[in-house]
Tab-separated table of C-alpha atoms and ligand atoms in Angstrom:
chain	number	residue	atom	x	y	z
A	1	MET	CA	5.355	-9.289	-0.100
A	2	GLN	CA	5.066	-12.900	-1.133
A	3	SER	CA	1.362	-13.521	-1.093
A	4	GLY	CA	0.912	-17.086	0.141
A	5	ALA	CA	-2.282	-19.094	0.444
A	6	ALA	CA	-4.727	-17.642	2.906
A	7	GLU	CA	-5.138	-19.660	6.081
A	8	ALA	CA	-7.739	-19.757	8.832
A	9	ILE	CA	-7.003	-18.073	12.151
A	10	THR	CA	-7.873	-20.140	15.212
A	11	ILE	CA	-7.829	-18.393	18.570
A	12	GLU	CA	-8.105	-20.419	21.762
A	13	GLY	CA	-8.520	-19.169	25.309
A	14	LEU	CA	-6.888	-15.821	24.610
A	15	ALA	CA	-6.794	-13.565	27.673
A	16	LYS	CA	-5.640	-9.980	28.116
A	17	SER	CA	-5.868	-7.714	31.144
A	18	PHE	CA	-4.537	-4.272	31.920
A	19	VAL	CA	-3.364	-3.352	35.402
A	20	ASP	CA	-6.720	-3.553	37.112
A	21	LYS	CA	-9.008	-4.355	34.232
A	22	GLU	CA	-9.752	-7.671	32.580
A	23	VAL	CA	-10.627	-6.913	28.950
A	24	LEU	CA	-10.450	-10.286	27.189
A	25	ARG	CA	-11.222	-13.171	29.545
A	26	SER	CA	-11.212	-16.131	27.224
A	27	ILE	CA	-11.555	-15.590	23.495
A	28	SER	CA	-12.099	-18.602	21.273
A	29	LEU	CA	-12.835	-17.939	17.642
A	30	THR	CA	-12.133	-19.287	14.171
A	31	VAL	CA	-11.769	-16.871	11.276
A	32	PRO	CA	-12.235	-19.067	8.187
A	33	ALA	CA	-9.639	-19.005	5.406
A	34	GLY	CA	-10.424	-17.012	2.288
A	35	GLU	CA	-13.592	-15.534	3.791
A	36	SER	CA	-14.528	-12.293	5.487
A	37	THR	CA	-15.464	-12.107	9.151
A	38	VAL	CA	-16.811	-9.064	10.934
A	39	LEU	CA	-16.209	-8.541	14.656
A	40	ILE	CA	-18.870	-6.502	16.420
A	41	GLY	CA	-19.530	-5.506	20.005
A	42	PRO	CA	-20.277	-2.436	22.103
A	43	SER	CA	-17.717	0.323	22.431
A	44	ALA	CA	-14.833	-0.421	24.827
A	45	THR	CA	-15.456	-4.181	24.887
A	46	GLY	CA	-11.982	-4.937	23.527
A	47	LYS	CA	-12.357	-5.265	19.747
A	48	SER	CA	-9.279	-3.152	19.024
A	49	VAL	CA	-7.367	-4.845	21.845
A	50	LEU	CA	-8.199	-8.240	20.325
A	51	LEU	CA	-6.910	-7.196	16.886
A	52	LYS	CA	-3.703	-5.819	18.416
A	53	CYS	CA	-3.200	-9.015	20.436
A	54	LEU	CA	-3.746	-11.079	17.288
A	55	LEU	CA	-1.091	-9.121	15.460
A	56	GLY	CA	1.341	-9.459	18.346
A	57	LEU	CA	1.356	-5.705	18.945
A	58	MET	CA	0.109	-6.199	22.489
A	59	PRO	CA	1.437	-9.095	24.541
A	60	ILE	CA	-1.239	-11.580	25.571
A	61	ASP	CA	-1.475	-13.059	29.067
A	62	SER	CA	-2.449	-16.556	28.015
A	63	GLY	CA	-4.017	-18.553	25.221
A	64	SER	CA	-2.881	-19.313	21.705
A	65	MET	CA	-3.405	-18.347	18.100
A	66	LYS	CA	-2.882	-20.585	15.077
A	67	TYR	CA	-2.475	-19.442	11.507
A	68	GLY	CA	-1.819	-22.354	9.162
A	69	ASN	CA	1.181	-24.144	10.605
A	70	LEU	CA	2.193	-21.157	12.760
A	71	GLU	CA	1.178	-21.650	16.374
A	72	LEU	CA	1.722	-18.629	18.579
A	73	HIS	CA	1.680	-18.234	22.332
A	74	ALA	CA	2.532	-15.392	24.715
A	75	GLN	CA	6.292	-14.546	24.683
A	76	ASP	CA	6.832	-15.799	21.142
A	77	ALA	CA	8.173	-12.616	19.523
A	78	ASP	CA	9.729	-14.239	16.421
A	79	GLY	CA	6.551	-16.127	15.622
A	80	TRP	CA	4.430	-13.026	15.858
A	81	SER	CA	6.710	-11.036	13.571
A	82	ALA	CA	6.600	-13.831	10.952
A	83	PHE	CA	2.841	-13.659	11.187
A	84	GLN	CA	2.752	-9.843	10.968
A	85	SER	CA	4.699	-9.857	7.716
A	86	ARG	CA	1.875	-11.833	6.091
A	87	ALA	CA	-0.867	-9.401	7.114
A	88	GLY	CA	-2.070	-6.045	5.885
A	89	MET	CA	-3.488	-3.998	8.729
A	90	LEU	CA	-5.404	-0.833	9.427
A	91	PHE	CA	-5.547	0.568	12.943
A	92	GLN	CA	-8.516	2.499	14.244
A	93	GLN	CA	-6.407	5.672	14.482
A	94	ASN	CA	-4.867	5.143	11.000
A	95	ALA	CA	-1.316	5.535	12.337
A	96	LEU	CA	0.031	7.159	9.177
A	97	PHE	CA	3.634	8.332	9.097
A	98	ASP	CA	3.427	12.124	9.407
A	99	SER	CA	6.738	12.753	7.684
A	100	LEU	CA	6.003	10.618	4.624
A	101	ARG	CA	3.995	11.740	1.623
A	102	ILE	CA	0.660	10.049	0.962
A	103	TRP	CA	2.003	7.797	-1.787
A	104	GLU	CA	4.977	6.832	0.402
A	105	ASN	CA	2.613	5.893	3.207
A	106	VAL	CA	0.578	3.733	0.832
A	107	ALA	CA	3.679	2.170	-0.741
A	108	PHE	CA	5.493	1.647	2.574
A	109	ARG	CA	5.389	-2.149	2.453
A	110	LEU	CA	6.486	-2.297	-1.187
A	111	ILE	CA	9.509	-0.088	-0.590
A	112	ASN	CA	10.573	-1.400	2.815
A	113	GLN	CA	9.654	-5.076	2.692
A	114	GLU	CA	9.619	-5.945	-0.994
A	115	ARG	CA	12.452	-3.562	-1.905
A	116	MET	CA	10.550	-2.370	-4.975
A	117	SER	CA	11.937	0.639	-6.859
A	118	ARG	CA	10.368	3.942	-5.813
A	119	LYS	CA	9.098	4.553	-9.346
A	120	LYS	CA	7.254	1.243	-9.549
A	121	ALA	CA	6.028	1.508	-5.947
A	122	ARG	CA	4.577	4.937	-6.696
A	123	GLU	CA	2.723	3.566	-9.747
A	124	ARG	CA	1.241	0.773	-7.634
A	125	ALA	CA	0.316	3.217	-4.876
A	126	LEU	CA	-1.528	5.463	-7.342
A	127	ILE	CA	-3.638	2.507	-8.501
A	128	ARG	CA	-4.596	1.589	-4.919
A	129	MET	CA	-5.282	5.238	-4.113
A	130	ALA	CA	-7.632	5.530	-7.083
A	131	GLU	CA	-9.556	2.498	-5.794
A	132	VAL	CA	-10.327	4.332	-2.560
A	133	GLY	CA	-11.192	7.576	-4.332
A	134	LEU	CA	-7.909	9.438	-3.846
A	135	GLY	CA	-6.611	11.167	-6.964
A	136	GLU	CA	-3.030	11.599	-8.121
A	137	GLU	CA	-3.073	15.198	-6.882
A	138	MET	CA	-3.069	13.807	-3.320
A	139	ALA	CA	0.050	11.708	-3.840
A	140	ASP	CA	2.632	14.279	-2.747
A	141	LEU	CA	0.696	15.775	0.161
A	142	PHE	CA	1.397	14.916	3.801
A	143	PRO	CA	-1.181	13.295	6.113
A	144	VAL	CA	-1.792	16.515	8.047
A	145	GLU	CA	-3.099	18.135	4.844
A	146	LEU	CA	-5.897	15.559	4.476
A	147	SER	CA	-9.322	15.337	6.120
A	148	GLY	CA	-10.025	12.547	8.612
A	149	GLY	CA	-11.962	10.531	6.034
A	150	MET	CA	-9.190	10.912	3.484
A	151	GLN	CA	-6.628	9.710	6.017
A	152	LYS	CA	-8.829	6.698	6.705
A	153	ARG	CA	-8.805	5.861	2.988
A	154	VAL	CA	-5.025	6.194	2.853
A	155	GLY	CA	-4.908	3.662	5.701
A	156	VAL	CA	-7.161	1.250	3.792
A	157	ALA	CA	-5.062	1.606	0.626
A	158	ARG	CA	-1.897	0.995	2.641
A	159	ALA	CA	-3.327	-2.121	4.295
A	160	MET	CA	-4.347	-3.595	0.949
A	161	ILE	CA	-1.232	-2.844	-1.059
A	162	GLY	CA	0.708	-5.902	-2.187
A	163	ASN	CA	-2.438	-8.072	-1.891
A	164	PRO	CA	-1.645	-9.564	1.526
A	165	GLU	CA	-3.093	-13.021	2.174
A	166	LEU	CA	-4.590	-11.717	5.419
A	167	LEU	CA	-6.277	-8.372	6.027
A	168	ILE	CA	-7.064	-7.057	9.497
A	169	LEU	CA	-8.980	-3.796	9.449
A	170	ASP	CA	-10.170	-1.830	12.474
A	171	ASP	CA	-13.143	0.308	11.529
A	172	PRO	CA	-12.231	0.908	7.860
A	173	THR	CA	-15.332	2.982	7.099
A	174	ALA	CA	-15.567	5.131	10.246
A	175	GLY	CA	-16.251	8.742	9.351
A	176	LEU	CA	-16.823	8.069	5.643
A	177	ASP	CA	-19.912	9.108	3.717
A	178	PRO	CA	-22.294	6.344	2.517
A	179	ILE	CA	-20.923	6.341	-1.036
A	180	LEU	CA	-17.312	5.933	0.061
A	181	THR	CA	-18.401	3.393	2.673
A	182	ASN	CA	-19.924	1.291	-0.089
A	183	SER	CA	-16.876	1.500	-2.295
A	184	ILE	CA	-14.535	0.474	0.548
A	185	LEU	CA	-16.830	-2.428	1.475
A	186	SER	CA	-16.879	-3.531	-2.175
A	187	LEU	CA	-13.091	-3.374	-2.269
A	188	ILE	CA	-12.966	-5.642	0.785
A	189	GLU	CA	-15.472	-7.996	-0.862
A	190	ARG	CA	-13.352	-8.217	-3.978
A	191	ALA	CA	-10.335	-9.090	-1.855
A	192	THR	CA	-12.138	-12.121	-0.436
A	193	ALA	CA	-14.302	-13.213	-3.365
A	194	GLY	CA	-11.695	-12.488	-6.010
A	195	LYS	CA	-8.393	-13.323	-4.343
A	196	GLY	CA	-9.295	-15.644	-1.486
A	197	THR	CA	-7.877	-13.329	1.178
A	198	THR	CA	-8.747	-14.033	4.818
A	199	VAL	CA	-10.322	-10.843	6.130
A	200	LEU	CA	-11.152	-9.783	9.690
A	201	VAL	CA	-12.893	-6.433	10.058
A	202	VAL	CA	-14.180	-4.503	13.066
A	203	THR	CA	-17.058	-2.167	12.329
A	204	GLY	CA	-19.652	-0.156	14.174
A	205	ASP	CA	-21.804	-0.076	11.035
A	206	MET	CA	-24.490	-2.654	11.800
A	207	LYS	CA	-26.046	-2.385	8.331
A	208	ALA	CA	-22.712	-3.472	6.859
A	209	ALA	CA	-22.246	-6.123	9.556
A	210	ARG	CA	-25.615	-7.667	8.655
A	211	SER	CA	-25.055	-7.772	4.937
A	212	ARG	CA	-21.469	-7.483	3.726
A	213	PHE	CA	-19.373	-10.185	5.415
A	214	ASP	CA	-19.434	-13.995	5.257
A	215	ASN	CA	-19.237	-14.501	9.022
A	216	VAL	CA	-20.150	-12.536	12.131
A	217	ALA	CA	-18.576	-12.686	15.614
A	218	MET	CA	-20.003	-10.879	18.614
A	219	LEU	CA	-17.688	-9.810	21.454
A	220	PHE	CA	-19.023	-8.874	24.857
A	221	ASP	CA	-17.839	-9.191	28.430
A	222	GLY	CA	-14.473	-10.674	27.543
A	223	GLU	CA	-15.760	-13.485	25.352
A	224	ILE	CA	-17.184	-14.244	21.944
A	225	LYS	CA	-20.874	-14.568	22.717
A	226	TRP	CA	-21.790	-15.830	19.250
A	227	SER	CA	-20.104	-16.535	15.950
A	228	GLY	CA	-21.373	-18.056	12.751
A	229	ARG	CA	-22.425	-17.522	9.154
A	230	ARG	CA	-24.117	-14.266	8.260
A	231	GLU	CA	-27.221	-16.126	7.045
A	232	ALA	CA	-27.638	-17.650	10.516
A	233	VAL	CA	-27.764	-14.261	12.281
A	234	PRO	CA	-31.518	-13.542	12.046
A	235	ASP	CA	-32.447	-16.894	13.597
A	236	ALA	CA	-29.524	-17.180	15.976
A	237	GLY	CA	-31.711	-16.518	19.017
A	238	ASN	CA	-28.740	-15.007	20.824
A	239	PRO	CA	-29.858	-12.037	22.927
A	240	TYR	CA	-26.470	-10.249	22.796
A	241	LEU	CA	-26.198	-10.549	19.041
A	242	GLU	CA	-29.805	-9.561	18.541
A	243	GLN	CA	-29.533	-6.455	20.694
A	244	MET	CA	-26.271	-5.341	19.075
A	245	ILE	CA	-27.205	-5.956	15.474
A	246	ASN	CA	-30.581	-4.246	15.870
A	247	GLY	CA	-29.216	-1.423	18.022
A	248	ARG	CA	-31.813	-1.950	20.742
A	249	ALA	CA	-31.614	-0.072	24.025
A	250	ARG	CA	-33.178	-3.027	25.902
A	251	GLY	CA	-31.429	-6.320	26.355
A	252	PRO	CA	-28.611	-7.980	28.244
A	253	ILE	CA	-26.107	-5.257	27.228
A	254	LYS	CA	-26.554	-2.345	29.607
A	255	MET	CA	-25.180	1.001	28.666
A	256	ARG	CA	-22.675	2.092	31.261
A	257	LEU	CA	-23.039	5.824	31.624
A	258	ALA	CA	-21.898	5.865	35.201
A	259	ALA	CA	-19.338	3.845	37.097
A	260	ARG	CA	-20.287	0.202	37.403
A	261	ASP	CA	-22.126	-0.592	40.590
B	301	ATP	N1	-3.054	0.270	26.325
B	301	ATP	C1	-4.087	0.197	27.166
B	301	ATP	N2	-3.912	0.360	28.499
B	301	ATP	C2	-4.943	0.261	29.368
B	301	ATP	N3	-6.220	0.013	28.992
B	301	ATP	C3	-6.461	-0.145	27.683
B	301	ATP	C4	-5.419	-0.048	26.696
B	301	ATP	N4	-5.952	-0.249	25.473
B	301	ATP	C5	-7.265	-0.442	25.691
B	301	ATP	N5	-7.576	-0.382	27.002
B	301	ATP	C6	-8.916	-0.575	27.589
B	301	ATP	O1	-9.451	-1.780	27.085
B	301	ATP	C7	-10.854	-1.659	26.868
B	301	ATP	C8	-11.159	-2.066	25.439
B	301	ATP	O2	-10.643	-1.085	24.536
B	301	ATP	P1	-10.761	-1.227	22.962
B	301	ATP	O3	-10.046	-0.079	22.380
B	301	ATP	O4	-10.332	-2.590	22.553
B	301	ATP	O5	-12.345	-1.112	22.757
B	301	ATP	P2	-13.173	-1.262	21.403
B	301	ATP	O6	-14.101	-2.431	21.585
B	301	ATP	O7	-12.252	-1.279	20.247
B	301	ATP	O8	-14.048	0.075	21.440
B	301	ATP	P3	-14.482	1.089	20.239
B	301	ATP	O9	-15.667	0.439	19.582
B	301	ATP	O10	-14.896	2.320	20.988
B	301	ATP	O11	-13.323	1.269	19.328
B	301	ATP	C9	-11.222	-0.213	27.199
B	301	ATP	O12	-11.773	-0.194	28.473
B	301	ATP	C10	-9.893	0.511	27.184
B	301	ATP	O13	-9.889	1.573	28.081
B	302	MG	MG1	-11.800	0.051	18.797
């Protein structure tokens, strides 16, 4: 992939509903260029839906998204696919290709988009795999032969191969032990600090959210309730953000164990 200059993402008034459920009411958010931004929010608030809408994998109902000079609206399929080709992505469920070997999964973009030779693509894949703690002996296995955490790391390596200018990662450290979590977070940090990549990450790890990303955005009830620099979080005085980041049971976010009344 041609790695261009990273751009900011600007989302305005983005809305997405399913048949009888409004998930995203009106999302407005800027993801600054060349920095990392973490998106947090309670389970089932629409974090994954927002990432999929951003990538054009789910049609939006209304609103717009700008990335550099690309301006995308609902029904703009060509625009979204141009945008997709500039992004590396990891889905929450990994979405590995079952019939491809691990190295082929990791090297998918190099072989299919950049038309790199298989030999060279394999070499590159092995380097990326090593960075996420996967040895060469894993290269020829199939996804089904790996543990959940290993599959997650394959997904991270695949998203980051080819140094995309934009990285969108849904829960990249879910199910990993603390040591692997740290090494993946450091890898993400190097992508922003070292290469100026624009990074948007969803995580449920509030320790990481507090300390490892440049910017924080809090999603709840169909909107971004707060967004800003990480340093501003402790004094933000935003009850949603405060409750989420500190994992408090009390606050404006009520746990819905039963049907909503
Ligand atoms: N394809 C779909 N069809 C219908 N409803 C959907 C679909 N995808 C997601 N939803 C609903 O949208 C809401 C938000 O889901 P989403 O997966 O974005 O949550 P999330 O914030 O990523 O949660 P988690 O932290 O548990 O991953 C949920 O109520 C979910 O049931
Ligand atoms: Mg999710």
